[in-house]
XYZ file of C-alpha atoms in Angstrom:
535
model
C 149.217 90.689 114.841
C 149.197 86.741 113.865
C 148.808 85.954 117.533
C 145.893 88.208 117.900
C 144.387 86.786 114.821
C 144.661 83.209 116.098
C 143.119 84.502 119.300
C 140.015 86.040 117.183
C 139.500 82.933 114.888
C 139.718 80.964 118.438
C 136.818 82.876 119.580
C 134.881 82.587 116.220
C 134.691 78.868 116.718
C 132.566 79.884 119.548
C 130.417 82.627 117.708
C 130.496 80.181 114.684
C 126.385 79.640 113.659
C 124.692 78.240 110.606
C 120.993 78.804 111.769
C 117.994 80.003 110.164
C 117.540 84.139 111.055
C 115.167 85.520 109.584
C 112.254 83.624 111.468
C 113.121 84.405 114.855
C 114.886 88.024 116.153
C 116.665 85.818 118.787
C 119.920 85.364 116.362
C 120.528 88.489 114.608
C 122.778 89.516 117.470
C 124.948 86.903 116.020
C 124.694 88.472 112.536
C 125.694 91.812 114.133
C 128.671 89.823 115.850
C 129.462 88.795 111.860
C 129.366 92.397 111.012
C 131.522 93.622 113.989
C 134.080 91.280 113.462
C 133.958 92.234 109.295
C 134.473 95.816 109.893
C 137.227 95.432 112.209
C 138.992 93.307 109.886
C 137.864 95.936 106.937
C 139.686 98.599 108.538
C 142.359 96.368 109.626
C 143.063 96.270 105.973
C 142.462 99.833 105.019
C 144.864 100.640 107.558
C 147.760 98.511 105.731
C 147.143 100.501 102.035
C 146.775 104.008 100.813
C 145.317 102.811 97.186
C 141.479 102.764 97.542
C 141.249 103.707 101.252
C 139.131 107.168 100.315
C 136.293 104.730 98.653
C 136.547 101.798 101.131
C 136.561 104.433 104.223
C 133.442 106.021 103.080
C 131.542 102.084 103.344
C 133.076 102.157 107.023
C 131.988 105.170 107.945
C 128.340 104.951 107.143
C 128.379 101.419 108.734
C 129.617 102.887 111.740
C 126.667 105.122 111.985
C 124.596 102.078 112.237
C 126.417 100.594 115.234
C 126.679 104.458 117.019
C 122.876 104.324 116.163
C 122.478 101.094 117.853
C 124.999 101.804 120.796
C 121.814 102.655 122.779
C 119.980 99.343 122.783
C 120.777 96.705 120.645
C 117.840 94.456 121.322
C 115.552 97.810 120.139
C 117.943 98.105 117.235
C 118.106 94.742 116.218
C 113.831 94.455 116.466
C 113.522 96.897 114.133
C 112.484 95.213 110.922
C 114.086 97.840 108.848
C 117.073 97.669 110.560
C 116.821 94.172 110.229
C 116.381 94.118 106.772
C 119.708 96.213 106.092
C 121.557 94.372 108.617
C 121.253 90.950 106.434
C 121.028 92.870 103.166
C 124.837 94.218 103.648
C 125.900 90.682 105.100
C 124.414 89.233 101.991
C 125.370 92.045 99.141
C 127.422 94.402 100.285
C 130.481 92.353 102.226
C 130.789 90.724 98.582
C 131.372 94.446 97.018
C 133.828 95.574 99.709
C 135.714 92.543 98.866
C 135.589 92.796 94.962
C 136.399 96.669 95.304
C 139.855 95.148 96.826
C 140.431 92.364 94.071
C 142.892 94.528 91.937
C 144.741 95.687 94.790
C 148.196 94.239 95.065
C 148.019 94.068 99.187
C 144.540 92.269 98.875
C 145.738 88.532 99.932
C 146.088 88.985 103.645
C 143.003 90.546 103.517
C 140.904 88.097 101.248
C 142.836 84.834 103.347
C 140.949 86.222 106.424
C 138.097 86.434 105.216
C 138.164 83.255 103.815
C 139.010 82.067 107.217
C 136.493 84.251 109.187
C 133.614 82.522 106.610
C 134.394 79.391 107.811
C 133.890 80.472 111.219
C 131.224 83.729 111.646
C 127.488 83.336 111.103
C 126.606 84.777 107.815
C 122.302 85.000 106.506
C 121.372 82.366 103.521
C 119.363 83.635 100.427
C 116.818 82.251 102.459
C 117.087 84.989 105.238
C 117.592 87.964 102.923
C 114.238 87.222 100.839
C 112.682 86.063 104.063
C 113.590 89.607 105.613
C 112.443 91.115 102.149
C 108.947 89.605 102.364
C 108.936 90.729 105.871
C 108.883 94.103 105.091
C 106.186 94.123 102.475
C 103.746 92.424 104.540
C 104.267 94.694 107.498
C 103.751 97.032 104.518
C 100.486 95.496 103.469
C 98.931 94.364 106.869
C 99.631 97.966 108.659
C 99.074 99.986 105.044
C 102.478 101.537 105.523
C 103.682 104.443 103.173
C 106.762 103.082 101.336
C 108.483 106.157 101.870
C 107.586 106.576 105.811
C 108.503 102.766 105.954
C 112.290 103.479 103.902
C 112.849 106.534 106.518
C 112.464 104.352 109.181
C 109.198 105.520 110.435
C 106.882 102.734 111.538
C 103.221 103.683 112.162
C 104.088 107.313 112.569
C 107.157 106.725 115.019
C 110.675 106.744 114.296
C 112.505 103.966 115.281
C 115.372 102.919 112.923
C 118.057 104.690 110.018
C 116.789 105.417 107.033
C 117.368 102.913 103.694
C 119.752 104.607 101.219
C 118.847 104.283 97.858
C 120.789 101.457 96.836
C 118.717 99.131 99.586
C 115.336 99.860 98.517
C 116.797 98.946 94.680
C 118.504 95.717 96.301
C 114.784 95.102 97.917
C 113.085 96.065 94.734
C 114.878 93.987 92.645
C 114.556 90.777 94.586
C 110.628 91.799 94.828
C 110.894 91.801 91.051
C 112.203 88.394 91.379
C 109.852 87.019 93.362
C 107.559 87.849 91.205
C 105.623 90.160 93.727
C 105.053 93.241 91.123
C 103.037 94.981 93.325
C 105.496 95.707 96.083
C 108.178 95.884 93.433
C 106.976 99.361 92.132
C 106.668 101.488 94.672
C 110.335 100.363 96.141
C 111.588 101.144 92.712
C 110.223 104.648 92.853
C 111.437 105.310 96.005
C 115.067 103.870 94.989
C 114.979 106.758 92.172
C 113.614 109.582 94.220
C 116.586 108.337 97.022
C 118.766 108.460 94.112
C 117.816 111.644 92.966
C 118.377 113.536 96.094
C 122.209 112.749 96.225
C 124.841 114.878 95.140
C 125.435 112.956 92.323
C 122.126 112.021 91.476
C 122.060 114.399 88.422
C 125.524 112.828 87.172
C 125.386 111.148 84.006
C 126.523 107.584 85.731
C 123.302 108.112 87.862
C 120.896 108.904 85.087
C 122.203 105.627 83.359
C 121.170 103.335 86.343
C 117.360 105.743 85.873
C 116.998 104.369 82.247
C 117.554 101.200 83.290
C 115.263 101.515 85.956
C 112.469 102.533 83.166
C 112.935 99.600 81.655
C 111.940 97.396 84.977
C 108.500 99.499 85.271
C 108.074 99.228 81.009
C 108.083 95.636 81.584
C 105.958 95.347 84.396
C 103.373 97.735 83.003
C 103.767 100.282 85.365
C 103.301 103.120 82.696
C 103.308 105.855 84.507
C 106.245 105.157 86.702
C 108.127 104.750 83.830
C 107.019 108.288 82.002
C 107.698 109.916 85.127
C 111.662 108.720 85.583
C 111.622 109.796 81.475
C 110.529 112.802 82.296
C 112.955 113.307 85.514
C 115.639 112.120 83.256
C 115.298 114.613 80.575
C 114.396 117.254 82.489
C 118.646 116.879 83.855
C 119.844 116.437 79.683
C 117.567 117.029 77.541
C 120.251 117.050 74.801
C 122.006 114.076 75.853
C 119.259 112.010 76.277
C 117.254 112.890 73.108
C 116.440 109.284 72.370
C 113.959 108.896 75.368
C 112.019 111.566 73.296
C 110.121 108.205 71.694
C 110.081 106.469 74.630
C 108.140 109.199 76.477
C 105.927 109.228 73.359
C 105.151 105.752 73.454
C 104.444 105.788 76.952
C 102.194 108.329 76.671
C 100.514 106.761 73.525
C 99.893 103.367 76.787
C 98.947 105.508 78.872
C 95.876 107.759 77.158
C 95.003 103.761 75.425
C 94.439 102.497 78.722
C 96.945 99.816 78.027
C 96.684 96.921 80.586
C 99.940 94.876 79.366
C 103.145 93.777 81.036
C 103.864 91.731 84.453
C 101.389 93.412 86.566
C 98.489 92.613 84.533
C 99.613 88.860 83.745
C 99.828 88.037 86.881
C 97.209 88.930 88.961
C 96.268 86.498 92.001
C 94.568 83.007 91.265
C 90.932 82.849 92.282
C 90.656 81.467 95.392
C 93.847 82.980 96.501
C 93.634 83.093 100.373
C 95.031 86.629 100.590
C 92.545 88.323 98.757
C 89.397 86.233 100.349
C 86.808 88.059 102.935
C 88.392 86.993 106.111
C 91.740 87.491 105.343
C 90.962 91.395 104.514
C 89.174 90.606 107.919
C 92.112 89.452 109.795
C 94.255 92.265 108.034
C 91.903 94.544 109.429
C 91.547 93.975 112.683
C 95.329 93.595 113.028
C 95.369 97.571 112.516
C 92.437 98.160 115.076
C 89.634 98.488 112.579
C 87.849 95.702 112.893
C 86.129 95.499 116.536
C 83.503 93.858 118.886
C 80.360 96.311 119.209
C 79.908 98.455 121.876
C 76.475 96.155 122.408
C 78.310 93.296 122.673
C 81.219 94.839 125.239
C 78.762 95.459 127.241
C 78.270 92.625 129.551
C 82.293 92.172 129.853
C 83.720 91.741 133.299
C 86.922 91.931 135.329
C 87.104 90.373 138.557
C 89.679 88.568 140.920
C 89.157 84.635 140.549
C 90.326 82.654 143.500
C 93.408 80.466 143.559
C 92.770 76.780 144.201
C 96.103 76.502 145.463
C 97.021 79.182 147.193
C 98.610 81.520 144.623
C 97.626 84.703 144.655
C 94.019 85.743 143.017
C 93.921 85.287 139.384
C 93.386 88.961 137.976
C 90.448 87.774 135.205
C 89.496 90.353 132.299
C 86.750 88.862 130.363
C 87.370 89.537 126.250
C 84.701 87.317 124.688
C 82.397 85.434 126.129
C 80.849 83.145 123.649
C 83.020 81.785 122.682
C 84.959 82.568 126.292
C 87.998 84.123 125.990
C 89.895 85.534 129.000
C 93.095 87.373 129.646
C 94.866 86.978 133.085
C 96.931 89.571 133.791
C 100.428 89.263 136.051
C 99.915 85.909 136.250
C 104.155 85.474 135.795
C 106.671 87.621 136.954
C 109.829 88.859 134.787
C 112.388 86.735 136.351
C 110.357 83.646 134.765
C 109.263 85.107 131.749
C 113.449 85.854 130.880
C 114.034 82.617 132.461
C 111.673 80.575 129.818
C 113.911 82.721 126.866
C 116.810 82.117 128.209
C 116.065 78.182 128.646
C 114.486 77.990 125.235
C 117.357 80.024 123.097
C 119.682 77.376 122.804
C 117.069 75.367 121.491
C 114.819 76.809 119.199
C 114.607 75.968 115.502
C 111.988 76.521 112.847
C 108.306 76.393 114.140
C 106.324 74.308 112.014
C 102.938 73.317 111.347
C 100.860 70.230 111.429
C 100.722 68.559 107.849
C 97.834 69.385 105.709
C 98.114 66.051 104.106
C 96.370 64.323 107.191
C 99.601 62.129 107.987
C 99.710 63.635 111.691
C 103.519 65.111 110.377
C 104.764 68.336 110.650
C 106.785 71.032 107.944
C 107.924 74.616 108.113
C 105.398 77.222 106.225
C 105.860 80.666 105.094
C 102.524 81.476 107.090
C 104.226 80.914 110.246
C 107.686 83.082 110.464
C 108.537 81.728 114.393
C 111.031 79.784 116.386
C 110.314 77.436 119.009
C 111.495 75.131 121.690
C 109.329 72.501 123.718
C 109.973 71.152 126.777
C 108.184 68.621 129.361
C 106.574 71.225 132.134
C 108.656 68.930 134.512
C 111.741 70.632 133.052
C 112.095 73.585 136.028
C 110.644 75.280 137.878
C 109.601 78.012 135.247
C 107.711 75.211 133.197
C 105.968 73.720 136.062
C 104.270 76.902 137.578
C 102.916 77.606 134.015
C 101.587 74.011 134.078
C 100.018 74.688 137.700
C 98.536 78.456 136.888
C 96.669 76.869 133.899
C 95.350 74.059 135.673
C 94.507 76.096 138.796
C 92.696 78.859 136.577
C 90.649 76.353 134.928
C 90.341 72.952 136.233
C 91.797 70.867 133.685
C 93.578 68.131 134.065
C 97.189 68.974 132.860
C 98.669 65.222 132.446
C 97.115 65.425 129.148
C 98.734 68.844 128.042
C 100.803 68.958 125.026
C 104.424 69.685 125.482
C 105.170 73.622 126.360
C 105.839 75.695 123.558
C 108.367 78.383 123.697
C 108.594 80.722 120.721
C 110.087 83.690 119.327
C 108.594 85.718 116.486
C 110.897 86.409 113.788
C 111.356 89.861 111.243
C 107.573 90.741 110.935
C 106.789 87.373 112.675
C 103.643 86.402 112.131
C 101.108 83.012 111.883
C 98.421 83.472 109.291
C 94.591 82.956 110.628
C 94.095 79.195 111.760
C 92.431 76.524 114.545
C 94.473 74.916 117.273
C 91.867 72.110 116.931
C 92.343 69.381 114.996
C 89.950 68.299 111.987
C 87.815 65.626 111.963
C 90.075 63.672 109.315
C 93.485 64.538 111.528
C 95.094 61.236 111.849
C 96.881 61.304 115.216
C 100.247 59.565 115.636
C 100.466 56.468 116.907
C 99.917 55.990 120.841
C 98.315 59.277 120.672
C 94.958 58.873 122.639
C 93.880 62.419 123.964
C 92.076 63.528 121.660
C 91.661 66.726 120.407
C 92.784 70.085 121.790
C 90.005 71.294 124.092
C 92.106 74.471 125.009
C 94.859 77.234 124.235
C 96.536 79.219 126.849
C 99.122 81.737 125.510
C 101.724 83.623 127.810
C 102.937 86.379 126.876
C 106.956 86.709 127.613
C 107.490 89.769 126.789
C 105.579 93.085 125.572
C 106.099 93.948 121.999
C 106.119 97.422 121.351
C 103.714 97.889 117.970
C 102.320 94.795 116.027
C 102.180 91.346 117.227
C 98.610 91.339 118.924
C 96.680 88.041 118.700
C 93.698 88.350 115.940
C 90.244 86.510 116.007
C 89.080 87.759 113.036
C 85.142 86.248 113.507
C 85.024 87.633 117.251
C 86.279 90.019 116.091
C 89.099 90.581 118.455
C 92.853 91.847 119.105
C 94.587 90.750 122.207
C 97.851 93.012 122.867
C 100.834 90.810 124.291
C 101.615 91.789 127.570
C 104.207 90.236 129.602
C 103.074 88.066 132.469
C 99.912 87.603 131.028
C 97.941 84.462 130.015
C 95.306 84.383 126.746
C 92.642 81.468 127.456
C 89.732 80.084 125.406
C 88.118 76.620 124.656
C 88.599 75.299 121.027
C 85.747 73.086 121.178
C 82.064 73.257 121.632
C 80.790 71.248 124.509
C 79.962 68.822 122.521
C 83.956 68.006 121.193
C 83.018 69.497 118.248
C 85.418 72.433 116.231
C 84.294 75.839 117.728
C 85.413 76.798 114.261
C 85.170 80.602 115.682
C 88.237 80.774 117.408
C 89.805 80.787 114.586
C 92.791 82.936 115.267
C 96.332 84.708 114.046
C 99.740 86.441 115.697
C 99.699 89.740 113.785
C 103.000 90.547 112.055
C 105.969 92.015 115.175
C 106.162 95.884 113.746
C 108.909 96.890 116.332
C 110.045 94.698 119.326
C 110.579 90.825 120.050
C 107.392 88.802 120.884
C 108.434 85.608 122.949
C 105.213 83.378 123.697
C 104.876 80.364 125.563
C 101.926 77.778 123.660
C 99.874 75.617 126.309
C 97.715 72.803 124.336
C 95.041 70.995 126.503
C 94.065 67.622 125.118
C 90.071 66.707 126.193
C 90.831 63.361 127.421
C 89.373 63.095 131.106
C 88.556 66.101 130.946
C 84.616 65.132 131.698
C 84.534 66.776 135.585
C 85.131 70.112 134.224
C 83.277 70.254 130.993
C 81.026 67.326 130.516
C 80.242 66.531 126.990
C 76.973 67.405 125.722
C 74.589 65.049 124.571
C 73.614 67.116 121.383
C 76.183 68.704 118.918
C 75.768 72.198 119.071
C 77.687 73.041 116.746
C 75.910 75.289 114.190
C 76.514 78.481 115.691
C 79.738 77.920 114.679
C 79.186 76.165 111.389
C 79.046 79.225 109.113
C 82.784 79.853 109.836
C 84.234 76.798 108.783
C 84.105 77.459 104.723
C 83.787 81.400 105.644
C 85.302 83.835 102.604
């Protein structure tokens, strides 16, 4: 047994991982590594002892089910924000439990020395990843208009993908809502950690009507009156006798309710005026996300697909007009699989925390909780992956690719997403020194892989949704002819709703890039004016 264990902790050094994991689906295998390794070790212990081992087997057990469940396909399993979401909530709360329910236990120390050991060693989630994986959730609740209770079974859009939360996670995910301050979301996960509750065997047990009155006084505080009559009333309705003293409370919140009473959290802390998230176009974005926003018939119209010849000698370019003014073009099979995996594979060692150009005009960069990615660049010189990506760009459209920004390879995290915003650069961006090409004339996205629901790229003033599909390429301009913002292609990744979206970001700089799009002499720029201050 010692030999084996110095084996394992051998191994762990390899396993061993202190990245970020919430903002990029690429590393939660490692987190299910943690948990493999935890449970094996678990049992290993409830193997040794007889005291306890009815309770502790029980937590095994329904962990187990997770892993059958995910025996199938663990990439599916681990894309599956839900999944997700419990996965990093019991490596966060419930290891600590298991561990405290074996404190008292006088066999406890070879237990509690290993995992002291294996902590060094395993990858475990920060706070960080669990509330990152918490506000996940709710904004694939908000942006799709989930149903909490579809959305704790494990039903995504209508389809059912995952396990279903027990009660205890949607309290755990309720309570760090709470935290957060995000009322809102807070409620409804409450409610549905009661009427979990409820359902159990021992929901009607004493113990379990305690944790409901303390649960009425979370919705009491936050205003929510008639959540809070409603657990009063589910309450008493079990012991009437028992619980005689929530006769006043019920009265009172009756008395709140019939008054129209507006107090408590909820009410005090409604979002600031000019709050992003509640303006126009991010409703806008939001909404054409879930496929209700979209162009006109009128304007679909005059759309085209055609094959585009290849300049040098690839095959023809299979060219799906989307938009036309501004253009923007999908090319479909322009990559094959073998790159596509090829590009992940090269950039997983790599990628870190995407971040975002400062908006304190320094020409630095930070991390921001509107963009929930990982990402790796590379010189397109790097293989031969990079370079055809560089070629099919420049063959499609002409432009010179010397002055191309670095490739971008990134993975979307749980509910990945990057809130509406330009490629281009404003006209008080101060470039970093020795930078000389100017502004980005161009995007190309490829898509690496498909994602299965979510994840579509938004133009919210087009108004347009591009669906990721692997081997494709997105293109548009980002300027008007005249180098001026074409403040319309303003644009957004939709949050990843099931699956793993892997991109690769192409930048085109307008430096000498005259012989394919010559500068106009006049500005031309107010067709696009209205969308620069747009709410």
């Amino acid at each position: 047994m010692l030999l084996a264990k110095c084996v394992l902790l051998l191994v762990l050094q390899v396993l061993s991982c202190r990245g970020e994991f919430f903002s990029s689906t690429s590393g939660l295998e490692k987190l299910f590594e943690t948990e493999v390794v935890l449970l094996a070790e678990l049992q290993n212990y409830v193997n040794e002892i007889n005291q306890h081992a009815e309770a502790l087997q029980s937590e095994i057990d329904a962990i187990r089910v997770e892993h059958l469940n995910a025996a199938d396909g663990i990439d599916d399993y681990l894309n599956n924000p839900v999944n997700a979401f419990r996965l990093i909530k019991r490596l966060h709360s419930d290891w600590e439990t298991f561990e405290g329910s074996v404190t008292a236990d006088s066999s406890r120390s070879n237990y509690l020395d290993t995992m002291a050991r294996l902590k060094e060693n395993l990858s475990f989630p920060s706070q960080d990843d669990f509330v990152g994986s918490a506000i996940a959730l709710t904004r694939l609740q908000q942006t799709y208009q989930l149903d909490v209770a579809e959305l704790a079974s494990g039903i995504l859009n209508g389809v059912k993908y995952g396990t279903a939360m027990s009660w205890q996670d949607c309290f755990v995910l309720g309570q760090h809502l709470y935290a957060l301050r995000d009322y809102n979301h807070t409620v409804p996960w409450l409610q549905q950690s009661m009427q979990l509750l409820g359902e159990q065997s021992y929901g009607s047990e004493s113990a379990s009507l305690d944790f409901m009155e303390a649960v009425v006084e979370y919705h009491r505080e936050m205003g929510a009156h008639e959540s809070a009559l409603s657990l009063v009333n589910h309450v008493l309705s079990i012991e009437p006798d028992q619980r005689s003293h929530l006769l006043e409370a019920r009265q009172q919140l009756e008395e709140l309710i019939t008054d129209g009473d507006k107090n408590g959290l909820l009410h005090l802390t409604a979002r600031r005026p000019g709050d992003y998230h509640e303006s126009r176009e991010f409703r806008m974005y939001e909404q054409v996300c879930r496929g209700e926003l979209a162009p006109l018939s009128s304007k679909q119209r005059s759309l085209r697909c055609r094959l585009r010849k290849s300049r040098l000698g690839y095959a023809p370019f299979k060219l799906e007009e989307l938009h036309l003014d501004p253009l923007v073009v999908q090319l479909h099979q322009v990559i094959g699989s073998n790159d596509s995996e090829s590009l992940q594979k090269t950039a997983r060692p790599r990628i870190k925390r995407s971040t975002v150009y400062s908006l304190g005009g320094n020409g630095g960069s930070t991390a921001a909780a509107f963009r929930t990615s990982q990402g790796a660049s590379f010189n397109y010189s790097r293989n031969a992956a990079t370079k055809l990506l560089s070629h099919h760009v420049g063959d499609f459209s002409g432009l010179n690719m010397d002055y191309a920004e670095d490739l971008q390879v990134a993975n979307y995290g749980i509910g990945g997403h990057y809130e509406p915003h330009w490629d281009s650069f404003p006209e008080n961006h101060i470039y970093q020194e020795g930078d000389l090409h100017g502004n980005r004339i161009a995007t190309g996205i490829y898509y690496l892989s498909d994602v299965e629901a979510g994840g579509g790229t938004a133009f919210p003033f087009l108004p347009l949704l591009v669906t990721p599909e692997k081997g494709s390429l997105l293109f548009w301009y980002n300027l008007h002819p005249s180098g001026d913002q074409d403040f319309r292609t303003k644009h957004a990744a939709c949050p990843v709703l099931q699956g793993s979206k892997w991109i690769a970001n192409v930048w085109i700089r307008e430096r000498n890039q005259d012989n394919v799009r010559p500068c106009d002499l006049e500005r031309g720029q107010e067709i696009s004016l209205h969308y620069r201050d747009f709410d």
